[in-house]
CSV table of C-alpha atoms in Angstrom, one decimal:
chain,number,residue,atom,x,y,z
A,20,MET,CA,2.7,17.5,-47.0
A,21,LEU,CA,1.2,17.3,-43.6
A,22,ASP,CA,-2.1,19.1,-43.0
A,23,PHE,CA,-2.7,19.7,-39.3
A,24,SER,CA,-5.9,21.7,-40.2
A,25,LEU,CA,-7.6,18.3,-40.5
A,26,VAL,CA,-7.0,17.7,-36.8
A,27,ALA,CA,-8.2,21.1,-35.5
A,28,PRO,CA,-12.0,20.3,-35.7
A,29,PHE,CA,-11.5,17.1,-33.7
A,30,LEU,CA,-9.1,18.6,-31.0
A,31,PRO,CA,-11.9,18.8,-28.4
A,32,TYR,CA,-12.6,15.1,-28.8
A,33,LEU,CA,-8.8,14.3,-28.5
A,34,LEU,CA,-8.7,16.4,-25.3
A,35,THR,CA,-11.8,14.6,-23.9
A,36,GLY,CA,-10.0,11.3,-24.7
A,37,ALA,CA,-6.9,12.7,-22.8
A,38,LEU,CA,-9.1,13.2,-19.7
A,39,VAL,CA,-10.2,9.6,-19.9
A,40,THR,CA,-6.5,8.6,-20.2
A,41,ILE,CA,-5.8,10.6,-17.0
A,42,GLU,CA,-8.8,9.0,-15.3
A,43,ILE,CA,-7.6,5.5,-16.2
A,44,SER,CA,-4.1,6.3,-15.0
A,45,VAL,CA,-5.2,7.8,-11.7
A,46,LEU,CA,-7.5,4.9,-10.8
A,47,ALA,CA,-5.1,2.2,-11.9
A,48,THR,CA,-2.2,3.8,-10.0
A,49,ALA,CA,-4.3,4.1,-6.9
A,50,LEU,CA,-5.3,0.5,-7.2
A,51,GLY,CA,-1.7,-0.5,-7.8
A,52,LEU,CA,-0.6,1.3,-4.7
A,53,VAL,CA,-3.1,-0.6,-2.6
A,54,LEU,CA,-2.3,-3.9,-4.1
A,55,GLY,CA,1.4,-3.2,-4.0
A,56,LEU,CA,1.4,-2.4,-0.3
A,57,ILE,CA,-0.6,-5.5,0.5
A,58,ALA,CA,1.7,-7.7,-1.6
A,59,ALA,CA,4.9,-6.1,-0.2
A,60,LEU,CA,3.8,-6.8,3.4
A,61,ALA,CA,2.6,-10.2,2.4
A,62,ARG,CA,5.9,-11.1,0.9
A,63,MET,CA,7.6,-10.3,4.2
A,64,SER,CA,5.1,-12.2,6.2
A,65,VAL,CA,6.2,-15.1,8.5
A,66,PHE,CA,3.1,-17.0,7.4
A,67,LYS,CA,4.3,-19.1,4.5
A,68,PRO,CA,0.9,-19.5,2.6
A,69,VAL,CA,0.4,-15.7,2.6
A,70,LYS,CA,4.0,-15.2,1.4
A,71,TRP,CA,3.6,-17.8,-1.4
A,72,VAL,CA,0.4,-16.2,-2.7
A,73,ALA,CA,2.1,-12.8,-2.8
A,74,ASP,CA,5.2,-14.3,-4.5
A,75,PHE,CA,3.1,-15.9,-7.1
A,76,TYR,CA,1.2,-12.7,-7.8
A,77,VAL,CA,4.4,-10.7,-8.3
A,78,TRP,CA,6.1,-13.4,-10.3
A,79,SER,CA,3.1,-14.1,-12.6
A,80,ILE,CA,2.3,-10.4,-13.3
A,81,ARG,CA,5.9,-9.3,-13.8
A,82,GLY,CA,6.6,-12.3,-16.0
A,83,THR,CA,3.8,-11.8,-18.5
A,84,PRO,CA,2.9,-8.9,-20.9
A,85,VAL,CA,0.4,-6.4,-19.7
A,86,LEU,CA,-1.5,-6.7,-22.9
A,87,VAL,CA,-2.0,-10.4,-22.2
A,88,GLN,CA,-3.3,-9.6,-18.7
A,89,LEU,CA,-5.7,-7.0,-20.2
A,90,PHE,CA,-7.1,-9.5,-22.7
A,91,ILE,CA,-7.5,-12.1,-20.0
A,92,VAL,CA,-9.6,-9.7,-17.9
A,93,TYR,CA,-11.7,-8.3,-20.8
A,94,PHE,CA,-12.0,-11.2,-23.2
A,95,GLY,CA,-11.2,-14.2,-20.9
A,96,LEU,CA,-13.3,-13.6,-17.8
A,97,PRO,CA,-16.7,-13.6,-19.7
A,98,GLN,CA,-16.0,-17.3,-20.5
A,99,ILE,CA,-16.4,-18.1,-16.8
A,100,GLY,CA,-19.4,-15.8,-16.3
A,101,ILE,CA,-17.6,-12.6,-15.2
A,102,GLU,CA,-18.4,-9.7,-17.6
A,103,LEU,CA,-16.7,-6.4,-17.0
A,104,GLY,CA,-17.1,-3.1,-18.8
A,105,ALA,CA,-14.1,-1.9,-20.9
A,106,MET,CA,-13.2,0.9,-18.5
A,107,LEU,CA,-13.4,-1.3,-15.4
A,108,ALA,CA,-11.5,-4.1,-17.1
A,109,ALA,CA,-8.7,-1.7,-18.1
A,110,VAL,CA,-8.4,-0.2,-14.6
A,111,LEU,CA,-8.3,-3.7,-13.0
A,112,ALA,CA,-5.8,-5.1,-15.4
A,113,LEU,CA,-3.5,-2.1,-15.4
A,114,GLY,CA,-3.9,-1.7,-11.6
A,115,ALA,CA,-3.0,-5.3,-11.0
A,116,ASN,CA,0.0,-4.9,-13.2
A,117,THR,CA,1.2,-1.8,-11.5
A,118,GLY,CA,0.7,-3.4,-8.1
A,119,ALA,CA,3.3,-6.1,-8.8
A,120,TYR,CA,5.9,-3.5,-9.5
A,121,VAL,CA,4.9,-1.3,-6.6
A,122,ALA,CA,5.2,-4.3,-4.3
A,123,GLU,CA,8.9,-4.6,-5.2
A,124,ILE,CA,9.4,-0.9,-4.9
A,125,LEU,CA,7.9,-0.7,-1.5
A,126,ARG,CA,9.5,-3.9,-0.3
A,127,GLY,CA,12.9,-2.3,-1.2
A,128,GLY,CA,11.9,0.9,0.7
A,129,ILE,CA,10.9,-1.1,3.8
A,130,LEU,CA,14.2,-3.1,3.8
A,131,ALA,CA,16.1,0.2,3.5
A,132,VAL,CA,14.8,1.5,6.8
A,133,PRO,CA,17.7,1.3,9.3
A,134,ALA,CA,17.3,-1.6,11.7
A,135,GLY,CA,18.4,0.6,14.6
A,136,GLN,CA,15.2,2.7,14.3
A,137,ILE,CA,13.1,-0.5,14.4
A,138,GLU,CA,14.9,-1.8,17.4
A,139,ALA,CA,14.6,1.6,19.2
A,140,ALA,CA,10.8,1.6,18.6
A,141,GLU,CA,10.4,-1.9,19.9
A,142,SER,CA,12.5,-1.1,23.0
A,143,LEU,CA,9.8,1.6,23.7
A,144,GLY,CA,7.2,-1.1,23.8
A,145,MET,CA,5.7,-0.6,20.4
A,146,SER,CA,4.0,-3.6,18.8
A,147,SER,CA,5.2,-4.9,15.5
A,148,ALA,CA,2.1,-3.5,13.8
A,149,LYS,CA,2.6,-0.1,15.3
A,150,VAL,CA,6.2,0.0,14.4
A,151,MET,CA,5.3,-0.8,10.8
A,152,ARG,CA,2.6,1.8,10.7
A,153,ARG,CA,4.3,4.6,12.6
A,154,ILE,CA,8.0,4.1,11.8
A,155,ILE,CA,8.7,1.9,8.8
A,156,LEU,CA,6.0,2.7,6.3
A,157,PRO,CA,6.3,6.5,6.4
A,158,GLN,CA,10.0,6.2,5.7
A,159,ALA,CA,9.6,3.5,3.1
A,160,PHE,CA,7.1,5.6,1.1
A,161,ARG,CA,9.5,8.6,1.3
A,162,LEU,CA,12.4,6.5,0.1
A,163,SER,CA,10.2,5.0,-2.7
A,164,ILE,CA,8.8,8.3,-4.1
A,165,PRO,CA,11.2,8.5,-7.1
A,166,ALA,CA,10.6,4.9,-8.2
A,167,LEU,CA,6.8,5.3,-7.6
A,168,GLY,CA,6.8,8.4,-9.6
A,169,ASN,CA,8.5,6.7,-12.5
A,170,GLN,CA,5.9,3.9,-12.3
A,171,ALA,CA,3.0,6.4,-12.4
A,172,VAL,CA,4.5,8.0,-15.5
A,173,SER,CA,4.8,4.6,-17.1
A,174,MET,CA,1.2,3.8,-16.2
A,175,LEU,CA,0.1,7.0,-18.0
A,176,LYS,CA,1.8,5.8,-21.2
A,177,GLU,CA,0.6,2.2,-20.8
A,178,SER,CA,-3.0,3.3,-20.5
A,179,SER,CA,-3.0,3.6,-24.3
A,180,LEU,CA,-3.4,-0.2,-24.3
A,181,ALA,CA,-7.0,0.4,-23.1
A,182,SER,CA,-7.8,1.4,-26.7
A,183,LEU,CA,-7.5,-2.3,-27.6
A,184,VAL,CA,-10.5,-3.1,-25.5
A,185,THR,CA,-12.6,-0.1,-26.9
A,186,VAL,CA,-12.1,2.4,-24.1
A,187,ASN,CA,-12.5,5.9,-25.6
A,188,GLU,CA,-9.2,7.2,-24.3
A,189,LEU,CA,-6.8,9.4,-26.3
A,190,MET,CA,-5.3,6.6,-28.5
A,191,MET,CA,-8.7,5.2,-29.4
A,192,VAL,CA,-10.1,8.6,-30.3
A,193,SER,CA,-6.9,9.3,-32.4
A,194,GLN,CA,-7.2,6.0,-34.2
A,195,ARG,CA,-10.8,6.5,-35.1
A,196,PHE,CA,-10.5,10.0,-36.5
A,197,ALA,CA,-7.2,9.2,-38.2
A,198,ALA,CA,-8.9,6.4,-40.1
A,199,THR,CA,-11.9,8.4,-41.1
A,200,ASN,CA,-9.9,11.4,-42.3
A,201,TYR,CA,-6.9,9.4,-43.8
A,202,ALA,CA,-4.6,11.6,-41.8
A,203,TYR,CA,-2.7,9.1,-39.7
A,204,MET,CA,0.5,11.0,-39.3
A,205,GLU,CA,-1.2,14.3,-38.3
A,206,PHE,CA,-3.5,12.7,-35.6
A,207,TYR,CA,-0.7,10.5,-34.2
A,208,ILE,CA,1.7,13.4,-33.9
A,209,VAL,CA,-0.9,15.5,-32.1
A,210,ALA,CA,-1.6,12.5,-29.8
A,211,ALA,CA,2.1,12.2,-29.1
A,212,VAL,CA,2.3,15.9,-28.2
A,213,ILE,CA,-0.7,15.5,-25.8
A,214,TYR,CA,1.0,12.5,-24.2
A,215,LEU,CA,4.2,14.5,-23.9
A,216,VAL,CA,2.4,17.4,-22.2
A,217,MET,CA,0.7,15.0,-19.8
A,218,THR,CA,3.8,13.0,-18.9
A,219,THR,CA,5.9,16.2,-18.5
A,220,GLY,CA,3.3,17.8,-16.3
A,221,MET,CA,3.1,14.6,-14.1
A,222,SER,CA,6.9,14.5,-13.9
A,223,TRP,CA,7.0,18.1,-12.8
A,224,ILE,CA,4.4,17.6,-10.1
A,225,LEU,CA,6.2,14.5,-8.9
A,226,GLY,CA,9.5,16.4,-8.8
A,227,LYS,CA,7.9,19.1,-6.7
A,228,ILE,CA,6.6,16.4,-4.3
A,229,GLU,CA,10.0,14.7,-4.1
A,230,PHE,CA,11.7,18.1,-3.4
A,231,ARG,CA,9.3,19.0,-0.6
A,232,MET,CA,9.7,15.6,1.0
A,233,SER,CA,13.5,15.9,0.9
A,234,VAL,CA,13.3,19.4,2.4
A,235,SER,CA,11.0,18.2,5.2
A,236,GLU,CA,13.6,15.5,6.2
A,237,ARG,CA,16.3,18.1,6.8
């Protein structure tokens, strides 16, 4: 029989771990958006070396497991004299991973902007940089919101990998107390419920944002 009363005394610690999970997710997603935007623009650059670097970044990140990337940052970098704290390593690795996928999402959004609008803006004397900033990017972000939202939810779930580099997020706290109380099923079920609450809440918020953006376009 499952005994969830074993979990009750440790629930505040699990909720604290959930806050760390949210912190990792927000920071990694923000970093991913910045890296993704830079990579998306670089992949469309007319300067071949810039394009090649961006292509390599997206190709290498999307072609390797995020866990391997996390271990390279946390365990591998100290071998060349770069030591990072567990939290920073998790945010950097997860953010870099997210950035590669965001790059493809935003590139698709940029390419989806009608060419006629770009030509009209250029005919008014706008520079290429101004057209990108004022015309293309705002529309590209609006078109990309559903996919970016899905990526943010995925990041929230993937943040559990940070437990493998000793970050005290939800999964790490759950594992610790599950082992000490020999109540693996109870703690993991409660952790799953907390993850469901967080992902459902994030999906609801993103849905509201998407709805408001669609209304503003009418």
